[in-house]
Amino acid sequence: MLRLRLRLAQFFRGRYTLSDVRVPESLLPRELRGAADAEGLVACDVAVKNGLIDEVAAPKSLRGIDCKGALLVACFADSHTHLVKTHAHPRARNATGSINGALAQEVEDQPRWAACVCCRPFALTGGSENADGPQDQVVCPKADDVKRRMGFALQTAYVHGSKAIRTHLDGTAAEDQKLVDTVYTAFRELRDEYATKGLIVQGVANLYLPLWSDESIAKPFADRAFKEGAILGAYCGNVADTTPEETLNHCAALFTHAIRLKLPVDCHVDETNDARCRGLSALAHALLDARAVGYKQPVVFGHCTALALQSPKILNSICQALEQCKPCCVVVNPSTNLGLQDRRGSAPPHCSYIDPTEPRTPKWRGLAPVQELVSQNIDVAAASDNVRDWWHPYGDYDQLETWKNAVTLGHLDTAPHEGRWAALVSSAPARAMGLASEPFVAGASADLVIFPRARRVSELFARPHGLGRVVLRKGRVQSCSMVPSYRVLDDVVSQSTPQPPADAAYARGAAKSGLQT
């Protein structure tokens, strides 16, 4: 009924009011946050005019559509995903569930990304022995594996109410030029398609961190990313056995190209259970040096799980460095790292060793220290990361799920309440992506998600998919409200990718750089 009333309101007049809604306080201007309830929700009226927020007023003070206390949030932003390898489950299962197993499985599946029946039929089933192939036709229209899976993911995120999503463009550092071009083409075409629907798609081109110090590799790679409209990134790996000076030099080389091209940076860093790994410290100091010479672009540090294992003294030192080099943001990935970290089968060089043969329940949650970071004024966002691939077999690009998981795993419901942390999946990631990040100020685009049958966060989190939602884009009801059926990908995932050899060991970023330990 609410959906119908909203459609009628937007059809017959340019202004309408969502009367008696509840908005998480972290999404509102500071002057409106004082009246929050125990869950951090503020009751108010929200007026929309010509697709923009016109006014936020006291509850039931404006005439309009009675929402009966429905929960209202801003459209989501998802600042760390991997759309190139998403929805490859169950064709490529990670037999151990570990980081080591994920890296090895990715090498086996990657040949399928540019496979086609006409140019590369031998690669349709994957297998590292089928990597590379004819380069005569750089991008074949029939090599649609990446585009179909990526498109499925974007359609899902769109239906759930995301307004912006950033994907790491795995495969763009491969030696196989056809693979590189296939990934960039899928990204470019889908980015342009979804821009017309109100979903911003950003891309990150990543090199294995040491390769940024090789100018013969780094410069053409960065130039290609710039040409394709992507930003720069790095898979930093476990730097515990690299000298701090060497790690700092690699980080500085990355920022040299970011400065040259005036591009933001987005890194995978310290995604390990090895407390000796402190790549974030090196990145922060390299960024401080870049800031000193005028670099102003936003920088994102993804994962940072090892930060939770540091002593209070070291954690405080890293936080102080981060606070000095804003704008920057730590992006946590609660679902993926809950599955990866502290898992049996973890092994060097990526992780501290955990016996794969012994029954073992994980002892920690794989979550960066969210509360400590925010207490020191560091921006923190939460993201979907991997969805239905060899890194994480579940997920659906629903940032409501990410918000819930972050609150649950980080014990954020009492720090001080759930409403304080709604920004993890909207304002904070939007800011990290260089987008508008104050969704309820006058003049902001009315990109909103209403949960008509949820009046409290406890109700919403208890039935995240059972209470329905209405997505507004520029104040208009989104026409598509059904997620795509998994059946449309049956032909893509029905044939299994070969399992990697039991002794396979790849350096972090190996599937992107060809480096093997």
Coordinates of C-alpha atoms in Angstrom, one line a residue:
M1 CA 0.0 0.0 0.0
L2 CA 2.8 2.4 0.8
R3 CA 4.4 1.7 -2.5
L4 CA 1.1 2.6 -4.3
R5 CA 0.6 5.8 -2.3
L6 CA 4.2 6.9 -3.1
R7 CA 3.6 6.3 -6.8
L8 CA 0.4 8.3 -6.7
A9 CA 2.1 11.2 -4.8
Q10 CA 5.0 11.5 -7.2
F11 CA 2.7 11.3 -10.2
F12 CA 0.2 14.0 -9.1
R13 CA 2.6 16.5 -7.4
G14 CA 6.2 17.5 -7.2
R15 CA 6.4 17.4 -3.4
Y16 CA 5.3 14.8 -0.9
T17 CA 6.1 14.1 2.8
L18 CA 7.1 10.8 4.4
S19 CA 5.3 11.5 7.7
D20 CA 6.3 9.7 10.9
V21 CA 9.4 7.8 9.9
R22 CA 12.4 6.8 12.0
V23 CA 15.9 7.6 10.7
P24 CA 19.2 6.4 12.2
E25 CA 20.9 9.3 13.9
S26 CA 24.2 8.9 12.1
L27 CA 22.5 9.7 8.8
L28 CA 21.0 13.0 10.0
P29 CA 22.6 16.4 10.3
R30 CA 24.1 16.8 13.8
E31 CA 21.5 19.4 14.9
L32 CA 18.7 16.7 14.5
R33 CA 20.4 13.9 16.4
G34 CA 19.5 14.8 19.9
A35 CA 16.1 13.1 20.0
A36 CA 17.3 9.6 19.3
D37 CA 15.7 6.6 21.1
A38 CA 17.6 3.7 22.7
E39 CA 18.3 2.2 19.2
G40 CA 19.6 5.5 17.9
L41 CA 16.5 6.2 15.8
V42 CA 15.1 9.7 15.4
A43 CA 11.4 10.1 14.7
C44 CA 10.8 12.8 12.0
D45 CA 9.0 13.9 8.8
V46 CA 10.9 13.9 5.6
A47 CA 9.7 16.1 2.7
V48 CA 10.7 15.4 -0.8
K49 CA 10.4 17.9 -3.6
N50 CA 11.4 17.4 -7.3
G51 CA 13.6 14.4 -6.4
L52 CA 15.5 16.2 -3.6
I53 CA 15.3 16.3 0.2
D54 CA 13.4 19.5 0.9
E55 CA 13.0 19.4 4.7
V56 CA 13.4 17.2 7.8
A57 CA 11.0 18.2 10.5
A58 CA 9.5 17.1 13.8
P59 CA 7.4 13.9 13.6
K60 CA 3.8 14.5 12.4
S61 CA 4.4 18.2 11.9
L62 CA 4.0 18.0 8.1
R63 CA 1.0 16.7 6.3
G64 CA 1.8 13.8 4.1
I65 CA 1.9 10.0 3.7
D66 CA 1.6 8.4 7.2
C67 CA 4.4 5.9 7.4
K68 CA 3.4 4.7 10.9
G69 CA 6.9 4.8 12.3
A70 CA 8.6 2.9 9.4
L71 CA 12.4 2.8 9.4
L72 CA 14.0 5.0 6.7
V73 CA 17.6 4.9 5.7
A74 CA 19.7 6.4 2.9
C75 CA 20.4 4.2 -0.2
F76 CA 23.5 2.1 0.5
A77 CA 27.1 2.4 -0.7
D78 CA 29.2 -0.7 -1.0
S79 CA 32.8 0.3 -1.1
H80 CA 34.6 -3.1 -1.4
T81 CA 33.5 -5.9 -3.7
H82 CA 34.9 -8.3 -6.3
L83 CA 32.4 -8.4 -9.1
V84 CA 34.8 -10.1 -11.6
K85 CA 34.8 -13.4 -9.7
T86 CA 31.4 -13.2 -8.0
H87 CA 28.7 -15.9 -8.4
A88 CA 31.2 -18.5 -9.5
H89 CA 29.9 -20.8 -6.7
P90 CA 29.5 -23.8 -6.9
R91 CA 31.7 -24.3 -9.9
A92 CA 34.8 -23.4 -8.0
R93 CA 34.7 -24.4 -4.4
N94 CA 37.5 -23.6 -2.0
A95 CA 38.3 -27.1 -0.5
T96 CA 39.9 -25.7 2.6
G97 CA 38.0 -22.4 3.0
S98 CA 41.4 -20.7 3.7
I99 CA 43.1 -17.7 2.1
N100 CA 45.7 -20.1 0.7
G101 CA 43.0 -22.3 -0.8
A102 CA 41.2 -19.2 -2.3
L103 CA 44.4 -18.0 -4.0
A104 CA 45.1 -21.4 -5.5
Q105 CA 41.5 -21.9 -6.7
E106 CA 41.4 -18.5 -8.3
V107 CA 44.4 -19.4 -10.5
E108 CA 42.4 -22.4 -11.7
D109 CA 39.2 -20.5 -12.5
Q110 CA 40.7 -17.4 -14.1
P111 CA 41.1 -18.9 -17.6
R112 CA 37.3 -19.2 -17.8
W113 CA 36.9 -15.4 -17.5
A114 CA 38.0 -14.8 -21.2
A115 CA 37.0 -18.2 -22.5
C116 CA 34.6 -18.6 -25.5
V117 CA 33.4 -21.4 -27.8
C118 CA 35.0 -19.8 -30.9
C119 CA 38.4 -18.4 -29.8
R120 CA 39.3 -20.3 -26.6
P121 CA 37.1 -23.4 -26.2
F122 CA 39.9 -25.2 -24.4
A123 CA 39.6 -22.7 -21.5
L124 CA 35.8 -23.1 -20.9
T125 CA 36.4 -25.6 -18.1
G126 CA 39.2 -23.6 -16.5
G127 CA 42.5 -25.1 -15.2
S128 CA 45.7 -23.2 -14.8
E129 CA 47.2 -25.2 -17.7
N130 CA 44.7 -23.4 -20.0
A131 CA 45.8 -19.9 -19.1
D132 CA 46.5 -17.5 -21.9
G133 CA 45.6 -18.3 -25.5
P134 CA 45.1 -16.7 -28.9
Q135 CA 45.3 -12.9 -28.8
D136 CA 44.1 -12.2 -32.4
Q137 CA 40.6 -11.2 -31.3
V138 CA 41.2 -9.2 -28.2
V139 CA 37.6 -9.2 -26.9
C140 CA 35.2 -11.8 -28.2
P141 CA 31.5 -11.0 -27.7
K142 CA 30.9 -14.6 -26.8
A143 CA 33.4 -14.4 -23.9
D144 CA 30.6 -13.3 -21.6
D145 CA 31.4 -15.2 -18.4
V146 CA 32.5 -12.1 -16.4
K147 CA 29.9 -9.8 -17.8
R148 CA 27.0 -12.2 -17.0
R149 CA 28.1 -12.8 -13.4
M150 CA 29.0 -9.1 -12.8
G151 CA 25.6 -8.0 -14.3
F152 CA 23.8 -10.4 -12.0
A153 CA 25.5 -9.0 -9.0
L154 CA 24.8 -5.4 -10.0
Q155 CA 21.1 -6.1 -10.6
T156 CA 20.9 -7.7 -7.1
A157 CA 22.7 -4.7 -5.5
Y158 CA 20.4 -2.3 -7.4
V159 CA 17.2 -4.1 -6.2
H160 CA 18.4 -4.1 -2.6
G161 CA 18.9 -0.3 -2.7
S162 CA 22.6 0.4 -3.3
K163 CA 23.4 3.7 -5.0
A164 CA 27.1 3.2 -5.4
I165 CA 29.4 0.1 -5.5
R166 CA 33.1 -0.2 -6.0
T167 CA 34.6 -3.4 -7.4
H168 CA 38.2 -4.5 -7.5
L169 CA 39.0 -5.4 -11.1
D170 CA 40.7 -8.8 -10.6
G171 CA 42.5 -10.0 -13.7
T172 CA 43.6 -6.5 -15.0
A173 CA 47.2 -7.2 -14.1
A174 CA 47.3 -10.5 -15.9
E175 CA 49.9 -11.1 -18.7
D176 CA 47.0 -12.4 -20.9
Q177 CA 45.9 -9.2 -22.7
K178 CA 42.7 -10.7 -23.8
L179 CA 41.7 -11.4 -20.2
V180 CA 42.7 -7.8 -19.2
D181 CA 40.6 -6.4 -22.1
T182 CA 37.6 -8.7 -21.4
V183 CA 37.5 -7.6 -17.7
Y184 CA 37.8 -3.9 -18.6
T185 CA 35.1 -4.2 -21.3
A186 CA 32.6 -5.8 -19.0
F187 CA 33.3 -3.2 -16.3
R188 CA 33.0 -0.3 -18.7
E189 CA 29.8 -1.5 -20.4
L190 CA 28.0 -2.3 -17.1
R191 CA 29.2 0.9 -15.4
D192 CA 27.6 2.9 -18.2
E193 CA 24.4 0.8 -18.2
Y194 CA 23.8 1.2 -14.5
A195 CA 24.7 4.9 -14.4
T196 CA 21.5 5.5 -16.2
K197 CA 19.6 3.7 -13.5
G198 CA 21.1 5.6 -10.6
L199 CA 23.8 3.1 -9.5
I200 CA 27.3 4.4 -9.6
V201 CA 29.9 1.7 -10.4
Q202 CA 33.6 2.3 -9.6
G203 CA 36.6 0.1 -10.4
V204 CA 40.0 -0.4 -8.8
A205 CA 42.9 -1.8 -10.7
N206 CA 45.2 -3.7 -8.4
L207 CA 48.9 -4.7 -8.6
Y208 CA 50.7 -6.9 -6.1
L209 CA 52.4 -4.3 -4.0
P210 CA 56.1 -5.0 -4.9
L211 CA 55.2 -4.6 -8.6
W212 CA 54.5 -0.9 -8.0
S213 CA 58.3 -0.5 -7.6
D214 CA 58.9 -2.0 -11.1
E215 CA 58.3 1.0 -13.4
S216 CA 58.2 -1.1 -16.5
I217 CA 55.1 -2.8 -15.1
A218 CA 53.6 -0.1 -12.9
K219 CA 53.5 2.9 -15.4
P220 CA 51.6 1.1 -18.2
F221 CA 49.3 -0.5 -15.7
A222 CA 48.5 2.8 -14.0
D223 CA 48.0 4.5 -17.4
R224 CA 45.6 1.8 -18.5
A225 CA 43.6 2.1 -15.3
F226 CA 43.4 5.9 -15.8
K227 CA 42.2 5.4 -19.4
E228 CA 39.5 3.0 -18.3
G229 CA 38.2 5.3 -15.5
A230 CA 39.5 3.1 -12.7
I231 CA 41.5 4.1 -9.7
L232 CA 44.7 2.5 -8.3
G233 CA 45.1 -0.3 -5.8
A234 CA 47.4 -2.9 -4.3
Y235 CA 47.3 -6.4 -2.9
C236 CA 49.8 -5.8 -0.1
G237 CA 50.0 -9.4 1.1
N238 CA 51.7 -10.4 4.3
V239 CA 54.6 -8.0 4.8
A240 CA 55.8 -9.5 8.0
D241 CA 59.0 -10.9 6.5
T242 CA 59.7 -7.8 4.4
T243 CA 61.8 -5.1 5.9
P244 CA 59.8 -2.0 6.9
E245 CA 62.0 0.1 4.5
E246 CA 61.3 -2.1 1.5
T247 CA 57.5 -2.1 2.3
L248 CA 57.5 1.7 2.7
N249 CA 59.3 2.1 -0.7
H250 CA 56.7 -0.1 -2.4
C251 CA 53.9 2.0 -0.9
A252 CA 55.7 5.2 -1.9
A253 CA 55.9 3.9 -5.5
L254 CA 52.2 3.4 -5.6
F255 CA 51.5 6.9 -4.4
T256 CA 53.9 8.3 -6.9
H257 CA 51.6 7.1 -9.7
A258 CA 48.5 8.2 -7.8
I259 CA 49.9 11.7 -7.5
R260 CA 50.9 11.7 -11.2
L261 CA 47.5 10.8 -12.3
K262 CA 45.5 12.5 -9.5
L263 CA 43.7 9.2 -8.7
P264 CA 42.4 7.8 -5.4
V265 CA 43.9 4.7 -3.9
D266 CA 42.3 1.6 -2.5
C267 CA 44.4 -1.2 -1.0
H268 CA 44.0 -4.7 0.4
V269 CA 46.2 -4.6 3.5
D270 CA 46.9 -6.8 6.5
E271 CA 44.3 -9.4 5.7
T272 CA 45.9 -12.1 7.8
N273 CA 46.0 -13.7 11.3
D274 CA 49.7 -12.9 11.5
A275 CA 50.1 -10.1 14.1
R276 CA 53.6 -9.3 12.7
C277 CA 52.0 -8.0 9.6
R278 CA 51.7 -4.2 9.8
G279 CA 51.4 -3.0 6.2
L280 CA 48.9 -0.4 7.2
S281 CA 51.6 1.4 9.1
A282 CA 53.8 1.7 6.0
L283 CA 50.9 2.8 3.9
A284 CA 49.9 5.5 6.4
H285 CA 53.4 6.9 6.5
A286 CA 53.7 6.8 2.7
L287 CA 50.4 8.6 2.5
L288 CA 51.6 11.2 4.9
D289 CA 54.5 11.9 2.6
A290 CA 52.1 12.1 -0.3
R291 CA 49.9 14.6 1.6
A292 CA 53.0 16.7 2.3
V293 CA 53.4 17.3 -1.5
G294 CA 49.8 18.1 -2.1
Y295 CA 48.1 14.8 -2.8
K296 CA 44.4 15.3 -1.8
Q297 CA 42.6 12.2 -3.1
P298 CA 40.6 9.9 -0.7
V299 CA 42.4 6.7 0.2
V300 CA 40.8 3.4 1.4
F301 CA 42.5 0.7 3.4
G302 CA 40.5 -2.6 3.1
H303 CA 40.4 -5.5 5.6
C304 CA 43.0 -4.6 8.2
T305 CA 42.2 -7.7 10.2
A306 CA 45.7 -8.0 11.7
L307 CA 45.2 -4.6 13.2
A308 CA 42.9 -6.3 15.8
L309 CA 45.8 -8.4 16.9
Q310 CA 48.1 -5.5 17.7
S311 CA 49.0 -4.3 21.2
P312 CA 47.2 -1.2 22.4
K313 CA 50.5 0.8 22.0
I314 CA 51.0 -0.2 18.3
L315 CA 47.2 0.2 17.5
N316 CA 47.3 3.7 19.0
S317 CA 50.4 4.6 17.0
I318 CA 48.8 3.5 13.7
C319 CA 45.5 5.3 14.5
Q320 CA 47.4 8.5 15.2
A321 CA 49.1 8.2 11.8
L322 CA 45.8 7.5 10.0
E323 CA 44.2 10.5 11.7
Q324 CA 46.9 12.8 10.3
C325 CA 46.4 11.6 6.7
K326 CA 42.7 12.2 6.1
P327 CA 40.7 11.8 3.9
C328 CA 41.1 8.1 4.5
C329 CA 38.8 5.2 5.5
V330 CA 39.2 1.7 6.8
V331 CA 36.8 -0.7 5.2
V332 CA 35.9 -3.8 7.1
N333 CA 34.4 -6.9 5.5
P334 CA 32.6 -8.7 8.3
S335 CA 31.1 -11.7 6.3
T336 CA 34.1 -12.6 4.2
N337 CA 36.7 -12.3 7.0
L338 CA 34.5 -14.1 9.5
G339 CA 34.9 -17.0 7.1
L340 CA 38.6 -16.7 6.2
Q341 CA 40.4 -15.6 9.4
D342 CA 41.6 -18.1 12.0
R343 CA 40.6 -21.0 9.8
R344 CA 42.4 -24.3 9.8
G345 CA 44.5 -24.7 6.7
S346 CA 45.9 -21.2 7.0
A347 CA 49.6 -21.2 6.3
P348 CA 52.6 -19.0 5.4
P349 CA 53.3 -16.9 3.5
H350 CA 49.8 -15.4 3.9
C351 CA 49.0 -16.4 7.5
S352 CA 50.3 -18.0 10.6
Y353 CA 50.1 -21.8 10.4
I354 CA 46.9 -23.6 11.6
D355 CA 46.9 -27.4 11.3
P356 CA 44.4 -28.4 8.5
T357 CA 43.8 -31.9 9.9
E358 CA 42.8 -31.0 13.5
P359 CA 39.2 -30.1 14.4
R360 CA 39.2 -26.5 15.4
T361 CA 36.7 -23.8 16.0
P362 CA 38.0 -20.2 15.3
K363 CA 39.1 -18.2 18.3
W364 CA 38.6 -14.7 16.8
R365 CA 36.2 -12.9 14.4
G366 CA 38.5 -11.5 11.8
L367 CA 37.1 -8.0 12.2
A368 CA 39.3 -4.9 12.3
P369 CA 39.0 -2.9 15.6
V370 CA 36.0 -0.8 14.5
Q371 CA 35.2 0.8 17.9
E372 CA 38.8 1.7 18.5
L373 CA 39.3 3.3 15.1
V374 CA 36.1 5.4 15.3
S375 CA 37.0 6.5 18.8
Q376 CA 40.1 8.1 17.3
N377 CA 38.1 9.8 14.6
I378 CA 39.0 7.4 11.8
D379 CA 36.3 6.8 9.2
V380 CA 35.2 3.2 9.0
A381 CA 32.9 1.6 6.4
A382 CA 31.6 -2.0 6.0
A383 CA 31.3 -3.8 2.7
S384 CA 30.1 -7.0 1.1
D385 CA 33.5 -8.0 -0.3
N386 CA 33.3 -11.4 -1.9
V387 CA 30.0 -13.0 -2.7
R388 CA 29.5 -16.6 -3.7
D389 CA 33.0 -17.3 -4.8
W390 CA 36.0 -19.2 -3.5
W391 CA 36.8 -16.5 -0.9
H392 CA 33.3 -16.5 0.5
P393 CA 30.5 -18.8 -0.6
Y394 CA 27.5 -16.8 0.6
G395 CA 26.1 -13.2 0.5
D396 CA 23.8 -11.2 -1.8
Y397 CA 25.2 -7.6 -2.0
D398 CA 22.6 -6.5 0.5
Q399 CA 24.2 -3.8 2.7
L400 CA 21.4 -4.3 5.2
E401 CA 23.0 -7.7 5.9
T402 CA 26.4 -6.1 6.1
W403 CA 25.1 -3.5 8.7
K404 CA 23.6 -6.3 10.7
N405 CA 26.7 -8.4 10.6
A406 CA 29.0 -5.6 11.6
V407 CA 26.8 -4.6 14.5
T408 CA 26.6 -8.3 15.7
L409 CA 30.3 -9.2 15.3
G410 CA 31.6 -5.9 16.6
H411 CA 29.2 -5.6 19.5
L412 CA 28.1 -2.2 18.2
D413 CA 24.6 -2.4 19.5
T414 CA 25.8 -1.1 22.8
A415 CA 28.4 1.3 21.5
P416 CA 26.1 3.2 22.1
H417 CA 23.4 1.8 19.8
E418 CA 22.6 0.4 16.3
G419 CA 21.7 3.8 14.8
R420 CA 25.2 5.1 15.4
W421 CA 26.5 2.6 12.9
A422 CA 24.0 2.9 10.0
A423 CA 26.7 5.2 8.4
L424 CA 28.9 2.1 8.0
V425 CA 27.0 1.2 4.9
S426 CA 25.9 4.6 3.6
S427 CA 27.6 7.9 4.6
A428 CA 31.0 6.5 5.4
P429 CA 31.5 4.5 2.2
A430 CA 30.1 7.2 0.1
R431 CA 32.6 9.6 1.5
A432 CA 35.4 7.1 0.9
M433 CA 34.3 6.8 -2.7
G434 CA 34.3 10.6 -3.2
L435 CA 30.6 10.9 -3.3
A436 CA 28.0 13.0 -1.5
S437 CA 27.7 11.7 2.0
E438 CA 25.0 13.8 3.8
P439 CA 21.8 12.1 2.7
F440 CA 19.3 14.1 4.7
V441 CA 20.5 17.7 4.2
A442 CA 18.2 20.0 2.2
G443 CA 19.1 19.6 -1.5
A444 CA 20.5 16.1 -1.3
S445 CA 19.2 13.6 -3.8
A446 CA 16.2 11.7 -2.3
D447 CA 17.8 8.2 -2.6
L448 CA 16.1 6.4 0.2
V449 CA 15.1 2.9 1.4
I450 CA 11.9 2.5 3.4
F451 CA 11.1 -0.6 5.4
P452 CA 7.3 -0.2 5.8
R453 CA 6.9 -3.1 8.3
A454 CA 9.9 -2.4 10.5
R455 CA 9.7 0.3 13.2
R456 CA 12.8 -0.7 15.1
V457 CA 16.3 -1.9 14.2
S458 CA 15.6 -5.1 16.3
E459 CA 12.6 -5.8 14.1
L460 CA 14.6 -5.1 10.9
F461 CA 17.6 -7.2 11.9
A462 CA 15.3 -10.1 13.1
R463 CA 13.6 -10.3 9.7
P464 CA 15.9 -8.6 7.2
H465 CA 14.3 -10.1 4.1
G466 CA 10.8 -10.7 5.5
L467 CA 9.6 -7.1 6.1
G468 CA 9.9 -5.8 2.5
R469 CA 11.5 -2.5 1.4
V470 CA 10.7 0.3 -1.0
V471 CA 13.6 1.9 -2.8
L472 CA 13.3 5.6 -3.9
R473 CA 15.8 7.0 -6.4
K474 CA 15.6 10.7 -6.8
G475 CA 12.3 10.5 -4.9
R476 CA 10.7 8.1 -7.4
V477 CA 9.8 4.5 -6.5
Q478 CA 12.2 2.1 -8.1
S479 CA 10.3 0.0 -10.7
C480 CA 12.3 -3.2 -10.2
S481 CA 11.8 -4.9 -6.9
M482 CA 12.6 -8.6 -7.6
V483 CA 16.2 -10.0 -7.3
P484 CA 17.2 -12.1 -10.3
S485 CA 16.9 -15.9 -10.1
Y486 CA 20.0 -18.0 -9.6
R487 CA 18.7 -20.2 -12.4
V488 CA 19.8 -17.8 -15.1
L489 CA 23.5 -18.6 -14.2
D490 CA 23.0 -22.4 -14.2
D491 CA 24.9 -22.8 -17.4
V492 CA 27.8 -20.7 -16.1
V493 CA 28.4 -22.6 -12.9
S494 CA 27.2 -26.2 -13.8
Q495 CA 30.7 -27.5 -14.9
S496 CA 33.2 -27.6 -12.1
T497 CA 36.6 -25.8 -12.3
P498 CA 39.5 -28.2 -11.5
Q499 CA 40.7 -28.2 -8.0
P500 CA 44.3 -26.9 -7.5
P501 CA 47.1 -29.2 -6.6
A502 CA 47.3 -29.9 -2.9
D503 CA 50.8 -28.3 -2.7
A504 CA 49.9 -25.2 -4.7
A505 CA 51.2 -22.0 -3.1
Y506 CA 50.8 -18.5 -4.6
A507 CA 52.0 -15.1 -3.4
R508 CA 49.2 -12.7 -2.5
G509 CA 48.1 -11.2 -5.8
A510 CA 49.5 -14.2 -7.7
A511 CA 46.3 -14.7 -9.8
K512 CA 46.8 -11.1 -10.8
S513 CA 50.6 -11.0 -11.2
G514 CA 51.7 -14.5 -12.1
L515 CA 54.0 -14.7 -9.1
Q516 CA 54.3 -18.1 -7.4
T517 CA 56.2 -19.0 -4.2

